[in-house]
Amino acid sequence: MKEKYGNLFDMYAKITGENPYEVPMRIYPAVHYTMGGLWVDYELQTTVPGLYALGEANFSDHGANRLGASALMQGLADGYFVIPYTLGNNLADEIYNAPIPTSHPAFEAAEKAVAERIATLKNINGKQTVESFHKRLGKIIWNECGMSRTAAGLKQAIADVQALKKEFWSDVRIPGEINEYNPELDKANRVADFIELGELMCVDALAREESCGGHFREEYQTPEGEALRDDKNFMYVAAWELKNDHEWTLHKEELKYEVIQPSQRNYK
Amino acid sequence: MSHTTMNLNLKVWRQKNTKTAGAFEMYRVENISDEMSFLEMMDILNEQLITTGGEPVAFDHDCREGICGMCSMYINGKPHGPWQANTTCQLHMRAFKDNDTIVIEPWRANAFPVIKDLTVDRSAFDRIIQAGGYVSVNTGNAVDGNSLPIEKAKADEAFAAAMCIGCGACVAACKNSSAMLFLSAKVSHLALLPQGDPERKTRVTNMVAQLDKEGFGACTNTGACEAACPKEISIANIARLNKEYIVAGLTSE
Amino acid sequence: MTFKQMFTSSVGKKLVMGFTGIFLILFLIVHAGLNATIWANDGGLMFNKAAHFMGSNAVPRILEIGLFLGIFLHIYQGYLLTIENRSKRAVGYAVNYSNGSKWYSRSMAILGTLILLFLIAHIYHFWTPSRLGGIGSVKALGEVEHNGVILHNLYAEMDLVFTNPYIVVLYVLACGSLGYHLAHGFQSAFKTIGVHNKKYHAMLSSLGYGFSIFIPLLFALMPISFYFDWIK
């Protein structure tokens, strides 16, 4: 036990103050909100030529379920066994291209967009801390888009996140300056993204009227309480496009299984 | 389990940036649960500071489960606080009593300049790794995963060295600000494995040279680093590093 | 890696300390062994003969040069390292860290300095009178004749020097410093030269603690034995 799980037991003991070798461990399931990652080909190249995604950032070894330490395994496998043998294919052609200067219009546009967003955030000068928004967002998502989801709960969550977003962009307070080491500004940028992603997760969970993988809708379960799939209507990957605020457009990417067919999960 | 709350006095090092001098500030936090982690307590302090118009305390943190090596506080005269084999993020408030005064300082070493408050610049470690803490893999066909048999005991020993999360507690604890435990963990990890063998001489030579360039002190085998290390890296690794260095020095061209 | 690089890097400077340290440990064994002849209770004859051999034979005289070089290097490098290491932390801690390390392993420079001060007195008491003929001697060094060979009467010199209780106390204190210096230095030296094997490391650690008690105790007993007239 110690050989296999010693480090986990040590972590547990530090958090709870209880010795897991003597006292029964208190364990509860937790959600893993996002699964998968960027699409990559067998060489780990994304749909953007020259942009490679390694480790947990890509979807390849990480399906609709997630096992412990898969991030570590994938990082090592991609870094040691794959990328050294595939990156060269790109570099071999890349040698003919001159370095792209930072005066490139795309670079300048991106830089301007980031600078504007940072200035906007900083100039809100409201009353509430970034941390408080993060906590509130966490509670909304945990309650309604967590372990099990319902249509009513998700609709409420979408409304709540949208309200939270409005409040965030009008009342967040970021101390410090833009051009100095500023963890609060850093965190604000991330929480702004989390709010957007949180909304998207609820939108996606609401649209997917079935239960599968890490997604469990209370309305869609077998009499035994297992996930009830609907492969006729939902055999696709949902790619969402955000055009304007809260305007999500769904692009369906069809899934085709040739050899192995997806089936009902059964732990019995 | 019984659950208590406490009020605490915090004596925290505040420093605007690398160039300005810093000083200690006293703060009081109240109703801190003994089940909170130390960093949650720091979050509460920061919330308190921001809402009252102050500047939050900058401190490094990331995973908060003791595996990333970002957190770096020197608490009451010990890197990562009073618990053994522990990182700051794993320290919980039950380690303290009501009305305790907790002194919180950044890692102190010339090679780790303070960026702000409790955040220090540990990029020196990255440069040491860049100098040799890797194995070169040529392009071509991928090798089979099992083509290099490694004895279990050796693999375990290499793993124990690879446990180093590069937090810098060894430097913070050492009276010489020496990074030798860090370096030895990285050198030992690769020296113990067949993959690390081809580059073992240049690795140790270049990494030691980079370490000296970064301005860390020399090791005097006091053992303070080992006691402060959250991953309990053994100082036997330092002796192994010395051996690697002597062999490289005597046999290199 | 050049040899210069090998011995001037942070690891290299430690190598110099380690190698000279081990050399000085070997010297201590020889020194303690020869001096132990005072307990032969033969009026110092064996001791004076041993001292005469050390002072007149070419081999120990050549080794002696090495010894002085070793001592000098050890002291010079030791101070240099201490100064360098101290300079690596410009802003100190409000609360100092003392876990995990022994006070004596953090105080090698101070212990070494105490030993150096003692060494100056010690050389003044015994080495210069014997080698340079009475210079700095407490009194002119006497001579004895044995089988037609004239021997310096270092034994009598010891007997005389150690009638002064202050000197006896100084020597005993110095032996204490030496003990603690060795308690860290012995095992540290072997770590520095790369002994990482657990088996050997455990063995050298216990050997080191034993050595750091036994040798200084033996040295300390010498002035004490003279002072309390335990030897004839």
CSV table of N, CA, C and O in Angstrom, one decimal, chain A residues 168-229:
chain,number,residue,atom,x,y,z
A,168,PHE,N,-18.7,41.3,-13.3
A,168,PHE,CA,-17.2,41.2,-13.3
A,168,PHE,C,-16.6,42.4,-14.1
A,168,PHE,O,-15.7,43.1,-13.7
A,169,TRP,N,-17.2,42.6,-15.3
A,169,TRP,CA,-16.7,43.6,-16.2
A,169,TRP,C,-17.1,45.0,-15.8
A,169,TRP,O,-16.7,45.9,-16.5
A,170,SER,N,-17.8,45.1,-14.7
A,170,SER,CA,-18.1,46.5,-14.3
A,170,SER,C,-17.7,46.8,-12.9
A,170,SER,O,-17.7,47.9,-12.4
A,171,ASP,N,-17.4,45.7,-12.1
A,171,ASP,CA,-17.1,46.0,-10.7
A,171,ASP,C,-15.8,45.3,-10.1
A,171,ASP,O,-15.6,45.2,-9.0
A,172,VAL,N,-15.0,44.7,-11.0
A,172,VAL,CA,-13.8,44.1,-10.5
A,172,VAL,C,-12.7,45.1,-10.1
A,172,VAL,O,-12.6,46.2,-10.7
A,173,ARG,N,-12.0,44.7,-9.1
A,173,ARG,CA,-11.0,45.7,-8.6
A,173,ARG,C,-9.6,45.0,-8.7
A,173,ARG,O,-9.4,43.9,-8.2
A,174,ILE,N,-8.7,45.6,-9.5
A,174,ILE,CA,-7.4,45.0,-9.7
A,174,ILE,C,-6.3,46.0,-9.2
A,174,ILE,O,-6.1,47.1,-9.8
A,175,PRO,N,-5.8,45.8,-8.1
A,175,PRO,CA,-4.7,46.7,-7.5
A,175,PRO,C,-3.4,46.6,-8.3
A,175,PRO,O,-3.3,45.7,-9.2
A,176,GLY,N,-2.5,47.5,-8.1
A,176,GLY,CA,-1.2,47.4,-8.7
A,176,GLY,C,-1.2,48.1,-10.1
A,176,GLY,O,-2.3,48.6,-10.6
A,177,GLU,N,-0.1,48.0,-10.8
A,177,GLU,CA,0.0,48.6,-12.1
A,177,GLU,C,0.1,47.5,-13.2
A,177,GLU,O,0.3,46.4,-12.9
A,178,ILE,N,-0.1,48.0,-14.4
A,178,ILE,CA,-0.1,47.1,-15.6
A,178,ILE,C,1.3,46.6,-15.9
A,178,ILE,O,1.6,45.5,-16.1
A,179,ASN,N,2.3,47.6,-15.8
A,179,ASN,CA,3.7,47.2,-16.2
A,179,ASN,C,4.5,46.9,-15.0
A,179,ASN,O,5.7,47.3,-14.9
A,180,GLU,N,4.0,46.1,-14.1
A,180,GLU,CA,4.8,45.6,-13.0
A,180,GLU,C,4.3,44.1,-12.8
A,180,GLU,O,3.3,43.7,-13.3
A,181,TYR,N,5.1,43.4,-11.9
A,181,TYR,CA,4.7,42.1,-11.6
A,181,TYR,C,3.3,42.2,-10.8
A,181,TYR,O,3.3,42.7,-9.7
A,182,ASN,N,2.3,41.7,-11.5
A,182,ASN,CA,1.0,41.9,-10.9
A,182,ASN,C,0.1,40.6,-11.0
A,182,ASN,O,-0.6,40.4,-12.0
A,183,PRO,N,0.2,39.7,-10.0
A,183,PRO,CA,-0.5,38.5,-10.0
A,183,PRO,C,-2.1,38.7,-10.1
A,183,PRO,O,-2.8,37.8,-10.6
A,184,GLU,N,-2.6,39.8,-9.5
A,184,GLU,CA,-4.0,40.0,-9.5
A,184,GLU,C,-4.5,40.2,-11.0
A,184,GLU,O,-5.6,39.8,-11.3
A,185,LEU,N,-3.7,41.0,-11.7
A,185,LEU,CA,-4.1,41.2,-13.1
A,185,LEU,C,-4.1,39.9,-13.9
A,185,LEU,O,-5.0,39.7,-14.7
A,186,ASP,N,-3.0,39.1,-13.7
A,186,ASP,CA,-2.9,37.8,-14.3
A,186,ASP,C,-4.1,37.0,-14.0
A,186,ASP,O,-4.8,36.4,-14.9
A,187,LYS,N,-4.5,37.0,-12.7
A,187,LYS,CA,-5.7,36.2,-12.3
A,187,LYS,C,-6.9,36.7,-12.9
A,187,LYS,O,-7.8,35.9,-13.3
A,188,ALA,N,-7.1,38.0,-13.0
A,188,ALA,CA,-8.3,38.6,-13.6
A,188,ALA,C,-8.5,38.2,-15.0
A,188,ALA,O,-9.6,37.8,-15.4
A,189,ASN,N,-7.4,38.1,-15.7
A,189,ASN,CA,-7.4,37.7,-17.1
A,189,ASN,C,-7.9,36.2,-17.2
A,189,ASN,O,-8.7,35.9,-18.1
A,190,ARG,N,-7.4,35.4,-16.3
A,190,ARG,CA,-7.8,34.0,-16.3
A,190,ARG,C,-9.3,33.9,-15.9
A,190,ARG,O,-10.0,33.1,-16.5
A,191,VAL,N,-9.7,34.6,-14.8
A,191,VAL,CA,-11.1,34.4,-14.4
A,191,VAL,C,-12.0,34.9,-15.4
A,191,VAL,O,-13.1,34.3,-15.6
A,192,ALA,N,-11.6,35.9,-16.2
A,192,ALA,CA,-12.5,36.4,-17.3
A,192,ALA,C,-12.7,35.3,-18.3
A,192,ALA,O,-13.8,35.0,-18.8
A,193,ASP,N,-11.6,34.5,-18.6
A,193,ASP,CA,-11.7,33.4,-19.5
A,193,ASP,C,-12.5,32.3,-18.9
A,193,ASP,O,-13.3,31.6,-19.5
A,194,PHE,N,-12.3,32.0,-17.6
A,194,PHE,CA,-13.1,31.0,-16.9
A,194,PHE,C,-14.6,31.3,-17.0
A,194,PHE,O,-15.4,30.4,-17.2
A,195,ILE,N,-15.0,32.5,-16.8
A,195,ILE,CA,-16.4,32.9,-16.9
A,195,ILE,C,-17.0,32.5,-18.2
A,195,ILE,O,-18.0,31.9,-18.4
A,196,GLU,N,-16.2,32.8,-19.3
A,196,GLU,CA,-16.6,32.5,-20.6
A,196,GLU,C,-16.7,31.0,-20.9
A,196,GLU,O,-17.7,30.5,-21.4
A,197,LEU,N,-15.7,30.3,-20.4
A,197,LEU,CA,-15.7,28.9,-20.5
A,197,LEU,C,-16.8,28.2,-19.7
A,197,LEU,O,-17.4,27.3,-20.2
A,198,GLY,N,-17.0,28.8,-18.5
A,198,GLY,CA,-18.1,28.3,-17.7
A,198,GLY,C,-19.4,28.4,-18.4
A,198,GLY,O,-20.3,27.4,-18.4
A,199,GLU,N,-19.7,29.5,-19.0
A,199,GLU,CA,-20.9,29.7,-19.7
A,199,GLU,C,-21.0,28.6,-20.9
A,199,GLU,O,-22.1,28.0,-21.0
A,200,LEU,N,-19.9,28.5,-21.6
A,200,LEU,CA,-19.9,27.6,-22.7
A,200,LEU,C,-20.2,26.1,-22.2
A,200,LEU,O,-21.0,25.4,-22.9
A,201,MET,N,-19.6,25.7,-21.1
A,201,MET,CA,-19.8,24.4,-20.6
A,201,MET,C,-21.3,24.2,-20.3
A,201,MET,O,-21.9,23.1,-20.6
A,202,CYS,N,-22.0,25.2,-19.7
A,202,CYS,CA,-23.4,25.1,-19.4
A,202,CYS,C,-24.2,25.0,-20.7
A,202,CYS,O,-25.1,24.2,-20.8
A,203,VAL,N,-23.8,25.8,-21.7
A,203,VAL,CA,-24.5,25.8,-23.0
A,203,VAL,C,-24.4,24.5,-23.6
A,203,VAL,O,-25.4,23.9,-24.1
A,204,ASP,N,-23.2,23.9,-23.6
A,204,ASP,CA,-23.0,22.6,-24.2
A,204,ASP,C,-23.7,21.5,-23.5
A,204,ASP,O,-24.3,20.6,-24.1
A,205,ALA,N,-23.6,21.6,-22.2
A,205,ALA,CA,-24.3,20.5,-21.4
A,205,ALA,C,-25.8,20.5,-21.6
A,205,ALA,O,-26.4,19.5,-21.5
A,206,LEU,N,-26.3,21.7,-21.8
A,206,LEU,CA,-27.8,21.9,-22.0
A,206,LEU,C,-28.2,21.3,-23.3
A,206,LEU,O,-29.2,20.6,-23.5
A,207,ALA,N,-27.3,21.5,-24.3
A,207,ALA,CA,-27.6,21.1,-25.7
A,207,ALA,C,-27.5,19.6,-25.8
A,207,ALA,O,-28.2,19.0,-26.6
A,208,ARG,N,-26.6,19.0,-25.0
A,208,ARG,CA,-26.4,17.5,-25.2
A,208,ARG,C,-27.4,16.8,-24.3
A,208,ARG,O,-27.2,16.5,-23.1
A,209,GLU,N,-28.4,16.4,-25.0
A,209,GLU,CA,-29.5,15.7,-24.2
A,209,GLU,C,-29.3,14.2,-24.2
A,209,GLU,O,-30.1,13.4,-24.7
A,210,GLU,N,-28.3,13.9,-23.5
A,210,GLU,CA,-28.0,12.4,-23.3
A,210,GLU,C,-27.0,12.4,-22.1
A,210,GLU,O,-26.5,13.5,-21.7
A,211,SER,N,-26.6,11.2,-21.7
A,211,SER,CA,-25.6,11.1,-20.7
A,211,SER,C,-24.5,10.3,-21.3
A,211,SER,O,-24.7,9.2,-21.9
A,212,CYS,N,-23.2,10.8,-21.1
A,212,CYS,CA,-22.1,10.0,-21.6
A,212,CYS,C,-20.8,10.5,-21.0
A,212,CYS,O,-20.7,11.7,-20.7
A,213,GLY,N,-19.9,9.6,-20.8
A,213,GLY,CA,-18.6,10.0,-20.3
A,213,GLY,C,-18.7,10.8,-19.0
A,213,GLY,O,-19.4,10.3,-18.0
A,214,GLY,N,-18.1,11.9,-18.9
A,214,GLY,CA,-18.2,12.7,-17.7
A,214,GLY,C,-19.4,13.6,-17.6
A,214,GLY,O,-19.6,14.3,-16.7
A,215,HIS,N,-20.3,13.5,-18.6
A,215,HIS,CA,-21.5,14.3,-18.6
A,215,HIS,C,-22.7,13.4,-18.2
A,215,HIS,O,-23.0,12.5,-18.9
A,216,PHE,N,-23.4,13.8,-17.1
A,216,PHE,CA,-24.5,13.0,-16.7
A,216,PHE,C,-25.7,14.0,-16.5
A,216,PHE,O,-25.8,14.9,-15.6
A,217,ARG,N,-26.7,13.8,-17.4
A,217,ARG,CA,-28.0,14.5,-17.3
A,217,ARG,C,-29.0,13.7,-16.5
A,217,ARG,O,-29.3,12.6,-16.9
A,218,GLU,N,-29.5,14.2,-15.5
A,218,GLU,CA,-30.5,13.5,-14.6
A,218,GLU,C,-31.7,13.0,-15.4
A,218,GLU,O,-32.2,11.9,-15.1
A,219,GLU,N,-32.1,13.7,-16.4
A,219,GLU,CA,-33.2,13.3,-17.2
A,219,GLU,C,-32.9,12.1,-18.1
A,219,GLU,O,-33.8,11.4,-18.5
A,220,TYR,N,-31.6,11.8,-18.3
A,220,TYR,CA,-31.3,10.7,-19.2
A,220,TYR,C,-30.4,9.7,-18.5
A,220,TYR,O,-29.2,9.8,-18.4
A,221,GLN,N,-31.2,8.8,-17.8
A,221,GLN,CA,-30.5,7.7,-17.1
A,221,GLN,C,-31.3,6.4,-17.3
A,221,GLN,O,-32.6,6.5,-17.5
A,222,THR,N,-30.7,5.3,-17.1
A,222,THR,CA,-31.4,4.0,-17.2
A,222,THR,C,-32.1,3.8,-15.9
A,222,THR,O,-31.8,4.5,-14.9
A,223,PRO,N,-33.0,2.9,-15.8
A,223,PRO,CA,-33.7,2.6,-14.5
A,223,PRO,C,-32.7,2.3,-13.4
A,223,PRO,O,-33.0,2.6,-12.2
A,224,GLU,N,-31.5,1.9,-13.8
A,224,GLU,CA,-30.5,1.5,-12.7
A,224,GLU,C,-29.7,2.7,-12.4
A,224,GLU,O,-28.7,2.6,-11.6
A,225,GLY,N,-29.9,3.9,-13.0
A,225,GLY,CA,-29.2,5.1,-12.6
A,225,GLY,C,-27.9,5.2,-13.4
A,225,GLY,O,-27.0,6.0,-13.1
A,226,GLU,N,-27.7,4.4,-14.5
A,226,GLU,CA,-26.5,4.5,-15.3
A,226,GLU,C,-26.8,5.5,-16.4
A,226,GLU,O,-27.9,5.9,-16.8
A,227,ALA,N,-25.6,6.0,-17.1
A,227,ALA,CA,-25.7,7.0,-18.1
A,227,ALA,C,-26.5,6.4,-19.3
A,227,ALA,O,-26.2,5.3,-19.8
A,228,LEU,N,-27.5,7.1,-19.8
A,228,LEU,CA,-28.3,6.7,-21.0
A,228,LEU,C,-27.8,7.4,-22.2
A,228,LEU,O,-28.0,8.7,-22.3
A,229,ARG,N,-27.2,6.7,-23.1
A,229,ARG,CA,-26.6,7.4,-24.3
A,229,ARG,C,-27.7,7.6,-25.4
A,229,ARG,O,-28.8,6.9,-25.4
